[in-house]
Amino acid sequence: MYLHIGAMKTGTSYLQRLLSQNKTALARDGMLFPGASWGDQIHGVREILQLRADDEQRVAMRGGWDRLRQEIAEYDGRAALISMEFLSFARPARARALVESLAPANVQVVLGVRDAGRVLPAQWQESTKNRGTTSWPEYADALLRHRRNDPAWRTGMRSLQIPRMLDVWGPLVPPERLHIVVVPPPGSASTLLWERFAAASSLQPGRYAPPEVHRNESLGYASADLMRRVNRGVAELPRSSYRRIVKTYLCKRVLAARSGEPKVPLTPGLGEFAKRWNDKMIEAISKSGGQVHGGLDDLAVDASVTAREIALPSDEALLDAANHALAALAWFTPDRGDIAAADRATSGRTSPSSVGAAVEELTTAIYRSADRAEQLHRQGQRALPPWDGPS
């Protein structure tokens, strides 16, 4: 039984998409990726770890772990694999209960690690896709000042607490069944992460097709800052609508596809902070005795991405991102049914005159789009357009 526990921002989305799309081929080769969809793994893990949940999540979670266990128990292949980064949040008692619930399977733990200098900006931009409202300068300040009660600190450290994760999961399996997968540095072969993960999971990487969509879902600096401003205005949007319109469509499919946006800047101070955490992670990995897939020298801060100081994106960059987002949301107007019509609708639209006006207009468009998407969903029609948009 392979448990891929994360950590967050270590290529988990890419690996989960690849595993999901190759579910049938994996099963033929004796590896079960359980659940009717990957969402079943989310619900099951949430339940066994007793993570906080709202009413809608609690309904979806109920019985989720037992259903996964039953599917695994009835499978006649050689192994099963669960991939869910929430496992990295586990406290010792819940992690032990989870492993014991899988007996008599031989549990193997797979943990991904990544250079802290890449994780920190990635965690911030991810927060902007999940209702976060903290700016990058505020976020960085919370980290550098070690404000441990600040939500920004807690979010930023989720992927870096590798020593704690190893302390929780390491004692539950022998060292030969503890695998550490190091995320390759920028410029590496696109398949290298998968090859390292496959080695940790006893899979032959060449037997499985890469994801149908292999797009970098990270937002540029301007798009991420735009979204954290918009999040203040959509606080009352239902969780399901936010996930559909804001996170899945606007962030992952529209804004993430924009090319040429500067990356989130890393200052020398943050670079030193990241280096210290890389050293802590390397020390913990070495002490764990686990099997390392990749080189620990890949945990090195990329000094080329540093900036002297952090400034907010320019108004011009923010307005450009906002216009791109507004054009994409035009599809949801009631009398529009296709992208060509949406393009015609936006061609004569007047651009917002200020960032504040753009945020207000985008907030209104999101609420309108959520209502329209819900109406289309109830009618059994496509709720999200096949938007590729300009690159």
mmCIF file of C-alpha atoms in Angstrom:
data_model
loop_
_atom_site.group_PDB
_atom_site.id
_atom_site.type_symbol
_atom_site.label_atom_id
_atom_site.label_comp_id
_atom_site.label_asym_id
_atom_site.label_seq_id
_atom_site.Cartn_x
_atom_site.Cartn_y
_atom_site.Cartn_z
ATOM 1 C CA MET A 1 0.000 0.000 0.000
ATOM 2 C CA TYR A 2 1.640 3.217 -1.202
ATOM 3 C CA LEU A 3 0.672 6.456 0.551
ATOM 4 C CA HIS A 4 1.795 9.547 -1.375
ATOM 5 C CA ILE A 5 1.439 12.120 1.390
ATOM 6 C CA GLY A 6 2.515 15.305 -0.438
ATOM 7 C CA ALA A 7 3.899 17.717 0.539
ATOM 8 C CA MET A 8 1.899 20.526 -1.039
ATOM 9 C CA LYS A 9 3.466 22.316 -4.035
ATOM 10 C CA THR A 10 5.758 19.393 -4.863
ATOM 11 C CA GLY A 11 4.161 18.452 -8.185
ATOM 12 C CA THR A 12 1.244 16.636 -6.584
ATOM 13 C CA SER A 13 -1.377 17.951 -9.034
ATOM 14 C CA TYR A 14 0.668 16.790 -12.025
ATOM 15 C CA LEU A 15 1.218 13.334 -10.521
ATOM 16 C CA GLN A 16 -2.416 12.940 -9.468
ATOM 17 C CA ARG A 17 -3.612 13.929 -12.935
ATOM 18 C CA LEU A 18 -1.245 11.406 -14.505
ATOM 19 C CA LEU A 19 -2.347 8.634 -12.137
ATOM 20 C CA SER A 20 -6.040 9.420 -12.667
ATOM 21 C CA GLN A 21 -5.750 9.449 -16.465
ATOM 22 C CA ASN A 22 -3.839 6.148 -16.418
ATOM 23 C CA LYS A 23 -6.087 4.434 -13.879
ATOM 24 C CA THR A 24 -7.072 1.592 -16.244
ATOM 25 C CA ALA A 25 -3.511 0.950 -17.437
ATOM 26 C CA LEU A 26 -2.237 0.982 -13.856
ATOM 27 C CA ALA A 27 -4.863 -1.574 -12.817
ATOM 28 C CA ARG A 28 -3.817 -3.854 -15.687
ATOM 29 C CA ASP A 29 -0.287 -3.688 -14.318
ATOM 30 C CA GLY A 30 -1.413 -4.598 -10.817
ATOM 31 C CA MET A 31 -1.611 -1.099 -9.267
ATOM 32 C CA LEU A 32 -4.973 0.160 -8.007
ATOM 33 C CA PHE A 33 -5.607 3.911 -7.879
ATOM 34 C CA PRO A 34 -8.827 3.681 -5.844
ATOM 35 C CA GLY A 35 -11.991 5.713 -6.016
ATOM 36 C CA ALA A 36 -14.453 6.445 -8.796
ATOM 37 C CA SER A 37 -12.607 9.753 -9.050
ATOM 38 C CA TRP A 38 -9.700 11.326 -7.210
ATOM 39 C CA GLY A 39 -12.283 13.240 -5.172
ATOM 40 C CA ASP A 40 -13.078 9.995 -3.362
ATOM 41 C CA GLN A 41 -9.509 9.944 -2.068
ATOM 42 C CA ILE A 42 -9.889 13.530 -0.833
ATOM 43 C CA HIS A 43 -13.071 12.664 1.072
ATOM 44 C CA GLY A 44 -11.655 9.447 2.519
ATOM 45 C CA VAL A 45 -8.454 11.095 3.729
ATOM 46 C CA ARG A 46 -10.365 14.014 5.225
ATOM 47 C CA GLU A 47 -12.512 11.563 7.176
ATOM 48 C CA ILE A 48 -9.769 9.294 8.559
ATOM 49 C CA LEU A 49 -7.633 12.296 9.563
ATOM 50 C CA GLN A 50 -10.665 14.050 11.099
ATOM 51 C CA LEU A 51 -9.849 17.304 9.325
ATOM 52 C CA ARG A 52 -12.059 20.341 9.741
ATOM 53 C CA ALA A 53 -14.902 20.465 7.230
ATOM 54 C CA ASP A 54 -18.064 22.417 6.462
ATOM 55 C CA ASP A 55 -21.504 20.804 6.210
ATOM 56 C CA GLU A 56 -21.183 20.075 2.487
ATOM 57 C CA GLN A 57 -17.785 18.439 2.976
ATOM 58 C CA ARG A 58 -18.960 16.362 5.947
ATOM 59 C CA VAL A 59 -21.759 14.860 3.865
ATOM 60 C CA ALA A 60 -19.305 13.939 1.081
ATOM 61 C CA MET A 61 -16.778 12.530 3.570
ATOM 62 C CA ARG A 62 -19.135 10.220 5.432
ATOM 63 C CA GLY A 63 -17.995 6.612 4.973
ATOM 64 C CA GLY A 64 -15.339 7.682 2.481
ATOM 65 C CA TRP A 65 -12.390 5.948 4.114
ATOM 66 C CA ASP A 66 -14.257 2.665 4.580
ATOM 67 C CA ARG A 67 -15.243 2.691 0.904
ATOM 68 C CA LEU A 68 -11.604 3.137 -0.114
ATOM 69 C CA ARG A 69 -10.508 0.339 2.237
ATOM 70 C CA GLN A 70 -13.157 -1.999 0.861
ATOM 71 C CA GLU A 71 -12.114 -1.326 -2.734
ATOM 72 C CA ILE A 72 -8.476 -1.936 -1.817
ATOM 73 C CA ALA A 73 -9.306 -5.145 0.079
ATOM 74 C CA GLU A 74 -11.283 -6.526 -2.882
ATOM 75 C CA TYR A 75 -8.579 -5.735 -5.444
ATOM 76 C CA ASP A 76 -6.604 -8.786 -6.555
ATOM 77 C CA GLY A 77 -3.539 -6.943 -7.873
ATOM 78 C CA ARG A 78 -0.171 -6.437 -6.217
ATOM 79 C CA ALA A 79 -0.574 -2.945 -4.735
ATOM 80 C CA ALA A 80 -2.703 0.163 -4.311
ATOM 81 C CA LEU A 81 -1.734 3.841 -4.258
ATOM 82 C CA ILE A 82 -3.417 6.788 -2.563
ATOM 83 C CA SER A 83 -2.137 10.287 -3.384
ATOM 84 C CA MET A 84 -3.457 13.083 -1.193
ATOM 85 C CA GLU A 85 -1.339 15.910 0.181
ATOM 86 C CA PHE A 86 -3.645 16.388 3.183
ATOM 87 C CA LEU A 87 -1.884 13.304 4.562
ATOM 88 C CA SER A 88 1.089 15.589 5.233
ATOM 89 C CA PHE A 89 -1.040 17.441 7.816
ATOM 90 C CA ALA A 90 -1.618 14.286 9.885
ATOM 91 C CA ARG A 91 -0.961 14.269 13.606
ATOM 92 C CA PRO A 92 0.847 11.183 14.977
ATOM 93 C CA ALA A 93 -2.248 9.472 16.416
ATOM 94 C CA ARG A 94 -4.288 9.855 13.219
ATOM 95 C CA ALA A 95 -1.403 8.744 10.986
ATOM 96 C CA ARG A 96 -0.976 5.630 13.133
ATOM 97 C CA ALA A 97 -4.716 4.905 13.039
ATOM 98 C CA LEU A 98 -4.672 5.232 9.244
ATOM 99 C CA VAL A 99 -1.741 2.831 8.824
ATOM 100 C CA GLU A 100 -3.273 0.326 11.256
ATOM 101 C CA SER A 101 -6.578 0.453 9.364
ATOM 102 C CA LEU A 102 -4.757 -0.818 6.261
ATOM 103 C CA ALA A 103 -3.388 -3.957 7.948
ATOM 104 C CA PRO A 104 -2.212 -6.472 6.856
ATOM 105 C CA ALA A 105 -0.899 -4.449 3.902
ATOM 106 C CA ASN A 106 2.771 -3.433 3.862
ATOM 107 C CA VAL A 107 2.496 0.344 3.867
ATOM 108 C CA GLN A 108 5.070 2.430 1.992
ATOM 109 C CA VAL A 109 5.175 6.216 2.408
ATOM 110 C CA VAL A 110 6.159 8.535 -0.449
ATOM 111 C CA LEU A 111 7.001 12.151 0.444
ATOM 112 C CA GLY A 112 7.830 14.885 -2.079
ATOM 113 C CA VAL A 113 10.240 17.694 -1.176
ATOM 114 C CA ARG A 114 11.087 20.863 -3.070
ATOM 115 C CA ASP A 115 13.444 23.818 -2.789
ATOM 116 C CA ALA A 116 11.935 26.253 -0.278
ATOM 117 C CA GLY A 117 12.787 29.149 -2.582
ATOM 118 C CA ARG A 118 10.271 27.773 -5.072
ATOM 119 C CA VAL A 119 7.750 26.561 -2.505
ATOM 120 C CA LEU A 120 7.172 29.872 -0.719
ATOM 121 C CA PRO A 121 6.006 31.915 -3.758
ATOM 122 C CA ALA A 122 4.027 28.901 -4.976
ATOM 123 C CA GLN A 123 2.219 28.605 -1.649
ATOM 124 C CA TRP A 124 1.286 32.282 -1.728
ATOM 125 C CA GLN A 125 -0.041 32.207 -5.280
ATOM 126 C CA GLU A 126 -1.957 29.007 -4.399
ATOM 127 C CA SER A 127 -3.567 30.855 -1.494
ATOM 128 C CA THR A 128 -4.887 33.471 -3.943
ATOM 129 C CA LYS A 129 -6.774 30.660 -5.726
ATOM 130 C CA ASN A 130 -8.345 29.650 -2.408
ATOM 131 C CA ARG A 131 -9.877 32.883 -1.074
ATOM 132 C CA GLY A 132 -6.603 34.296 0.273
ATOM 133 C CA THR A 133 -6.434 38.089 0.589
ATOM 134 C CA THR A 134 -2.880 38.622 1.884
ATOM 135 C CA SER A 135 -0.479 40.444 -0.422
ATOM 136 C CA TRP A 136 2.917 38.943 -1.213
ATOM 137 C CA PRO A 137 4.775 41.693 0.737
ATOM 138 C CA GLU A 138 2.558 41.009 3.781
ATOM 139 C CA TYR A 139 3.028 37.278 3.349
ATOM 140 C CA ALA A 140 6.809 37.587 3.098
ATOM 141 C CA ASP A 141 6.918 39.858 6.145
ATOM 142 C CA ALA A 142 5.021 37.280 8.230
ATOM 143 C CA LEU A 143 7.572 34.641 7.276
ATOM 144 C CA LEU A 144 10.643 36.765 7.893
ATOM 145 C CA ARG A 145 9.338 37.989 11.257
ATOM 146 C CA HIS A 146 8.315 34.433 12.279
ATOM 147 C CA ARG A 147 4.780 35.507 13.148
ATOM 148 C CA ARG A 148 3.621 31.987 13.999
ATOM 149 C CA ASN A 149 0.044 33.006 14.810
ATOM 150 C CA ASP A 150 -0.363 34.709 11.434
ATOM 151 C CA PRO A 151 -2.358 32.654 8.877
ATOM 152 C CA ALA A 152 0.244 33.649 6.284
ATOM 153 C CA TRP A 153 2.978 31.959 8.311
ATOM 154 C CA ARG A 154 0.918 28.789 8.741
ATOM 155 C CA THR A 155 0.081 28.635 5.035
ATOM 156 C CA GLY A 156 3.650 29.289 3.977
ATOM 157 C CA MET A 157 5.063 26.585 6.201
ATOM 158 C CA ARG A 158 2.678 23.818 5.152
ATOM 159 C CA SER A 159 5.084 22.533 2.516
ATOM 160 C CA LEU A 160 8.277 23.184 4.448
ATOM 161 C CA GLN A 161 7.567 21.253 7.630
ATOM 162 C CA ILE A 162 9.308 18.197 6.193
ATOM 163 C CA PRO A 163 11.049 17.448 9.527
ATOM 164 C CA ARG A 164 7.648 17.256 11.260
ATOM 165 C CA MET A 165 6.192 15.071 8.497
ATOM 166 C CA LEU A 166 9.121 12.673 8.797
ATOM 167 C CA ASP A 167 8.715 12.616 12.577
ATOM 168 C CA VAL A 168 5.050 11.634 12.124
ATOM 169 C CA TRP A 169 5.305 9.082 9.311
ATOM 170 C CA GLY A 170 8.875 7.796 9.634
ATOM 171 C CA PRO A 171 8.271 5.715 12.802
ATOM 172 C CA LEU A 172 5.301 3.964 11.164
ATOM 173 C CA VAL A 173 7.319 2.242 8.413
ATOM 174 C CA PRO A 174 10.856 0.824 8.198
ATOM 175 C CA PRO A 175 13.414 3.035 6.398
ATOM 176 C CA GLU A 176 13.335 0.903 3.247
ATOM 177 C CA ARG A 177 9.614 1.685 2.918
ATOM 178 C CA LEU A 178 10.014 5.429 3.399
ATOM 179 C CA HIS A 179 10.621 7.199 0.062
ATOM 180 C CA ILE A 180 11.634 10.839 -0.431
ATOM 181 C CA VAL A 181 11.107 12.178 -3.953
ATOM 182 C CA VAL A 182 13.070 15.354 -4.675
ATOM 183 C CA VAL A 183 11.393 17.741 -7.133
ATOM 184 C CA PRO A 184 13.874 18.426 -9.978
ATOM 185 C CA PRO A 185 15.165 21.969 -10.491
ATOM 186 C CA PRO A 186 13.969 24.271 -13.293
ATOM 187 C CA GLY A 187 15.218 23.241 -16.710
ATOM 188 C CA SER A 188 15.077 19.508 -15.996
ATOM 189 C CA ALA A 189 13.416 17.055 -18.361
ATOM 190 C CA SER A 190 9.626 17.331 -18.124
ATOM 191 C CA THR A 191 9.318 13.638 -17.226
ATOM 192 C CA LEU A 192 11.965 13.569 -14.492
ATOM 193 C CA LEU A 193 9.595 14.127 -11.561
ATOM 194 C CA TRP A 194 7.361 11.316 -12.803
ATOM 195 C CA GLU A 195 10.355 9.026 -13.260
ATOM 196 C CA ARG A 196 11.478 9.660 -9.694
ATOM 197 C CA PHE A 197 7.972 9.125 -8.338
ATOM 198 C CA ALA A 198 7.537 5.966 -10.385
ATOM 199 C CA ALA A 199 10.793 4.567 -8.987
ATOM 200 C CA ALA A 200 9.507 5.216 -5.472
ATOM 201 C CA SER A 201 6.224 3.468 -6.314
ATOM 202 C CA SER A 202 7.681 0.456 -8.166
ATOM 203 C CA LEU A 203 6.185 1.560 -11.483
ATOM 204 C CA GLN A 204 7.671 1.612 -14.978
ATOM 205 C CA PRO A 205 7.273 5.256 -16.018
ATOM 206 C CA GLY A 206 7.365 4.679 -19.777
ATOM 207 C CA ARG A 207 4.230 2.535 -19.684
ATOM 208 C CA TYR A 208 1.933 5.450 -18.867
ATOM 209 C CA ALA A 209 0.889 8.461 -20.926
ATOM 210 C CA PRO A 210 1.573 11.970 -19.630
ATOM 211 C CA PRO A 211 -1.458 14.043 -18.593
ATOM 212 C CA GLU A 212 -3.714 15.178 -21.425
ATOM 213 C CA VAL A 213 -3.306 18.721 -20.114
ATOM 214 C CA HIS A 214 0.152 19.543 -18.822
ATOM 215 C CA ARG A 215 -0.142 23.264 -18.274
ATOM 216 C CA ASN A 216 1.616 25.104 -15.498
ATOM 217 C CA GLU A 217 -1.273 26.139 -13.248
ATOM 218 C CA SER A 218 0.791 28.685 -11.310
ATOM 219 C CA LEU A 219 -0.316 32.284 -11.657
ATOM 220 C CA GLY A 220 1.994 35.128 -12.587
ATOM 221 C CA TYR A 221 2.546 37.853 -10.019
ATOM 222 C CA ALA A 222 -0.024 40.289 -11.444
ATOM 223 C CA SER A 223 -2.750 37.643 -11.852
ATOM 224 C CA ALA A 224 -2.217 36.312 -8.327
ATOM 225 C CA ASP A 225 -2.296 39.810 -6.827
ATOM 226 C CA LEU A 226 -5.442 40.600 -8.808
ATOM 227 C CA MET A 227 -7.157 37.500 -7.429
ATOM 228 C CA ARG A 228 -6.301 38.216 -3.800
ATOM 229 C CA ARG A 229 -7.922 41.673 -4.281
ATOM 230 C CA VAL A 230 -10.993 40.118 -5.884
ATOM 231 C CA ASN A 231 -11.265 37.556 -3.065
ATOM 232 C CA ARG A 232 -12.265 40.308 -0.668
ATOM 233 C CA GLY A 233 -15.374 40.986 -2.752
ATOM 234 C CA VAL A 234 -16.444 37.367 -3.305
ATOM 235 C CA ALA A 235 -16.332 36.280 0.334
ATOM 236 C CA GLU A 236 -20.057 35.420 0.242
ATOM 237 C CA LEU A 237 -19.787 33.261 -2.875
ATOM 238 C CA PRO A 238 -20.739 29.637 -2.021
ATOM 239 C CA ARG A 239 -17.819 27.228 -1.838
ATOM 240 C CA SER A 240 -18.983 25.162 -4.816
ATOM 241 C CA SER A 241 -19.423 28.280 -6.980
ATOM 242 C CA TYR A 242 -16.027 29.639 -5.953
ATOM 243 C CA ARG A 243 -14.371 26.356 -6.848
ATOM 244 C CA ARG A 244 -16.090 26.205 -10.243
ATOM 245 C CA ILE A 245 -15.852 29.822 -11.408
ATOM 246 C CA VAL A 246 -12.866 31.297 -9.585
ATOM 247 C CA LYS A 247 -10.460 28.459 -8.861
ATOM 248 C CA THR A 248 -11.076 25.983 -11.699
ATOM 249 C CA TYR A 249 -12.050 28.309 -14.529
ATOM 250 C CA LEU A 250 -10.674 31.771 -13.909
ATOM 251 C CA CYS A 251 -7.429 30.848 -12.122
ATOM 252 C CA LYS A 252 -6.422 27.450 -13.491
ATOM 253 C CA ARG A 253 -7.715 27.750 -17.046
ATOM 254 C CA VAL A 254 -7.723 31.447 -17.904
ATOM 255 C CA LEU A 255 -5.142 33.364 -15.893
ATOM 256 C CA ALA A 256 -2.657 30.499 -15.572
ATOM 257 C CA ALA A 257 -2.511 30.340 -19.377
ATOM 258 C CA ARG A 258 -1.185 33.895 -19.642
ATOM 259 C CA SER A 259 2.409 34.062 -20.802
ATOM 260 C CA GLY A 260 4.969 36.731 -20.088
ATOM 261 C CA GLU A 261 3.880 37.696 -16.571
ATOM 262 C CA PRO A 262 6.781 38.150 -14.142
ATOM 263 C CA LYS A 263 7.108 35.515 -11.431
ATOM 264 C CA VAL A 264 6.507 36.241 -7.773
ATOM 265 C CA PRO A 265 9.743 37.969 -6.652
ATOM 266 C CA LEU A 266 12.066 36.454 -4.066
ATOM 267 C CA THR A 267 14.230 38.904 -2.103
ATOM 268 C CA PRO A 268 17.693 38.114 -0.710
ATOM 269 C CA GLY A 269 16.128 37.952 2.770
ATOM 270 C CA LEU A 270 13.614 35.366 1.626
ATOM 271 C CA GLY A 271 16.403 33.545 -0.180
ATOM 272 C CA GLU A 272 18.330 33.207 3.082
ATOM 273 C CA PHE A 273 15.155 32.092 4.847
ATOM 274 C CA ALA A 274 14.628 29.445 2.157
ATOM 275 C CA LYS A 275 18.244 28.258 2.366
ATOM 276 C CA ARG A 276 17.935 27.706 6.120
ATOM 277 C CA TRP A 277 14.810 25.619 5.574
ATOM 278 C CA ASN A 278 16.470 23.634 2.802
ATOM 279 C CA ASP A 279 19.277 22.803 5.232
ATOM 280 C CA LYS A 280 16.740 21.702 7.863
ATOM 281 C CA MET A 281 14.958 19.499 5.329
ATOM 282 C CA ILE A 282 18.198 17.905 4.149
ATOM 283 C CA GLU A 283 19.244 17.167 7.733
ATOM 284 C CA ALA A 284 15.871 15.584 8.545
ATOM 285 C CA ILE A 285 15.904 13.488 5.371
ATOM 286 C CA SER A 286 19.418 12.242 6.096
ATOM 287 C CA LYS A 287 18.475 11.293 9.663
ATOM 288 C CA SER A 288 15.335 9.474 8.523
ATOM 289 C CA GLY A 289 17.260 6.808 6.638
ATOM 290 C CA GLY A 290 14.608 6.898 3.913
ATOM 291 C CA GLN A 291 15.212 6.073 0.271
ATOM 292 C CA VAL A 292 16.002 9.275 -1.632
ATOM 293 C CA HIS A 293 14.909 9.484 -5.276
ATOM 294 C CA GLY A 294 16.840 12.326 -6.892
ATOM 295 C CA GLY A 295 19.652 14.421 -5.476
ATOM 296 C CA LEU A 296 19.478 16.468 -2.287
ATOM 297 C CA ASP A 297 21.589 19.044 -4.100
ATOM 298 C CA ASP A 298 18.397 19.850 -6.032
ATOM 299 C CA LEU A 299 17.271 21.582 -2.821
ATOM 300 C CA ALA A 300 19.173 24.760 -3.603
ATOM 301 C CA VAL A 301 17.748 28.270 -3.828
ATOM 302 C CA ASP A 302 17.756 29.739 -7.329
ATOM 303 C CA ALA A 303 19.473 33.084 -6.728
ATOM 304 C CA SER A 304 18.510 34.334 -10.182
ATOM 305 C CA VAL A 305 14.903 34.910 -9.075
ATOM 306 C CA THR A 306 15.783 37.319 -6.269
ATOM 307 C CA ALA A 307 14.807 40.987 -6.264
ATOM 308 C CA ARG A 308 16.190 43.799 -4.123
ATOM 309 C CA GLU A 309 12.771 44.501 -2.614
ATOM 310 C CA ILE A 310 9.178 43.423 -3.077
ATOM 311 C CA ALA A 311 6.813 45.857 -4.755
ATOM 312 C CA LEU A 312 3.208 45.319 -5.756
ATOM 313 C CA PRO A 313 2.544 44.717 -9.468
ATOM 314 C CA SER A 314 2.032 47.839 -11.550
ATOM 315 C CA ASP A 315 -1.460 49.147 -12.260
ATOM 316 C CA GLU A 316 -0.863 48.470 -15.944
ATOM 317 C CA ALA A 317 -0.098 44.793 -15.287
ATOM 318 C CA LEU A 318 -3.099 44.409 -13.003
ATOM 319 C CA LEU A 319 -5.458 46.046 -15.507
ATOM 320 C CA ASP A 320 -4.141 43.808 -18.280
ATOM 321 C CA ALA A 321 -4.852 40.706 -16.196
ATOM 322 C CA ALA A 322 -8.294 42.042 -15.233
ATOM 323 C CA ASN A 323 -9.260 42.669 -18.861
ATOM 324 C CA HIS A 324 -8.200 39.130 -19.730
ATOM 325 C CA ALA A 325 -10.371 37.748 -16.923
ATOM 326 C CA LEU A 326 -13.373 39.892 -17.851
ATOM 327 C CA ALA A 327 -13.170 38.761 -21.465
ATOM 328 C CA ALA A 328 -13.247 35.134 -20.338
ATOM 329 C CA LEU A 329 -16.257 35.692 -18.071
ATOM 330 C CA ALA A 330 -18.277 37.265 -20.911
ATOM 331 C CA TRP A 331 -19.207 33.737 -21.994
ATOM 332 C CA PHE A 332 -21.570 33.524 -19.020
ATOM 333 C CA THR A 333 -23.896 36.343 -20.067
ATOM 334 C CA PRO A 334 -27.403 34.858 -20.514
ATOM 335 C CA ASP A 335 -27.613 35.454 -24.260
ATOM 336 C CA ARG A 336 -24.169 34.018 -25.024
ATOM 337 C CA GLY A 337 -23.647 30.381 -25.885
ATOM 338 C CA ASP A 338 -20.244 30.180 -27.467
ATOM 339 C CA ILE A 339 -16.803 31.733 -27.411
ATOM 340 C CA ALA A 340 -17.264 33.583 -30.703
ATOM 341 C CA ALA A 341 -20.291 35.370 -29.284
ATOM 342 C CA ALA A 342 -18.323 36.196 -26.133
ATOM 343 C CA ASP A 343 -15.510 37.617 -28.242
ATOM 344 C CA ARG A 344 -17.996 39.865 -30.073
ATOM 345 C CA ALA A 345 -19.489 40.945 -26.754
ATOM 346 C CA THR A 346 -16.142 42.014 -25.333
ATOM 347 C CA SER A 347 -14.775 43.678 -28.460
ATOM 348 C CA GLY A 348 -16.687 46.871 -27.770
ATOM 349 C CA ARG A 349 -16.395 46.787 -23.987
ATOM 350 C CA THR A 350 -14.777 49.790 -22.307
ATOM 351 C CA SER A 351 -11.809 48.805 -20.157
ATOM 352 C CA PRO A 352 -11.918 49.771 -16.458
ATOM 353 C CA SER A 353 -10.186 53.071 -15.749
ATOM 354 C CA SER A 354 -8.507 52.003 -12.503
ATOM 355 C CA VAL A 355 -7.514 48.874 -10.623
ATOM 356 C CA GLY A 356 -10.253 49.512 -8.082
ATOM 357 C CA ALA A 357 -12.861 49.755 -10.833
ATOM 358 C CA ALA A 358 -11.493 46.617 -12.473
ATOM 359 C CA VAL A 359 -11.705 44.648 -9.222
ATOM 360 C CA GLU A 360 -15.271 45.842 -8.669
ATOM 361 C CA GLU A 361 -16.305 44.949 -12.229
ATOM 362 C CA LEU A 362 -14.624 41.554 -11.989
ATOM 363 C CA THR A 363 -16.322 40.840 -8.667
ATOM 364 C CA THR A 364 -19.728 41.592 -10.191
ATOM 365 C CA ALA A 365 -18.910 39.433 -13.217
ATOM 366 C CA ILE A 366 -17.954 36.496 -10.988
ATOM 367 C CA TYR A 367 -21.259 36.593 -9.116
ATOM 368 C CA ARG A 368 -23.147 36.865 -12.416
ATOM 369 C CA SER A 369 -21.141 34.009 -13.901
ATOM 370 C CA ALA A 370 -21.715 31.808 -10.854
ATOM 371 C CA ASP A 371 -25.480 32.261 -11.167
ATOM 372 C CA ARG A 372 -25.362 31.511 -14.889
ATOM 373 C CA ALA A 373 -23.144 28.441 -14.400
ATOM 374 C CA GLU A 374 -25.509 27.079 -11.761
ATOM 375 C CA GLN A 375 -28.450 27.588 -14.120
ATOM 376 C CA LEU A 376 -26.630 25.767 -16.936
ATOM 377 C CA HIS A 377 -25.659 22.960 -14.575
ATOM 378 C CA ARG A 378 -29.284 22.433 -13.501
ATOM 379 C CA GLN A 379 -30.291 22.329 -17.169
ATOM 380 C CA GLY A 380 -27.708 19.650 -17.873
ATOM 381 C CA GLN A 381 -25.690 21.961 -20.136
ATOM 382 C CA ARG A 382 -21.997 22.800 -20.169
ATOM 383 C CA ALA A 383 -21.358 24.901 -17.067
ATOM 384 C CA LEU A 384 -17.851 26.003 -18.079
ATOM 385 C CA PRO A 385 -16.741 27.064 -21.561
ATOM 386 C CA PRO A 386 -13.874 25.409 -23.442
ATOM 387 C CA TRP A 387 -11.858 28.609 -23.017
ATOM 388 C CA ASP A 388 -8.229 28.594 -24.147
ATOM 389 C CA GLY A 389 -8.046 32.324 -24.621
ATOM 390 C CA PRO A 390 -5.090 34.356 -25.842
ATOM 391 C CA SER A 391 -1.725 33.213 -24.484
#
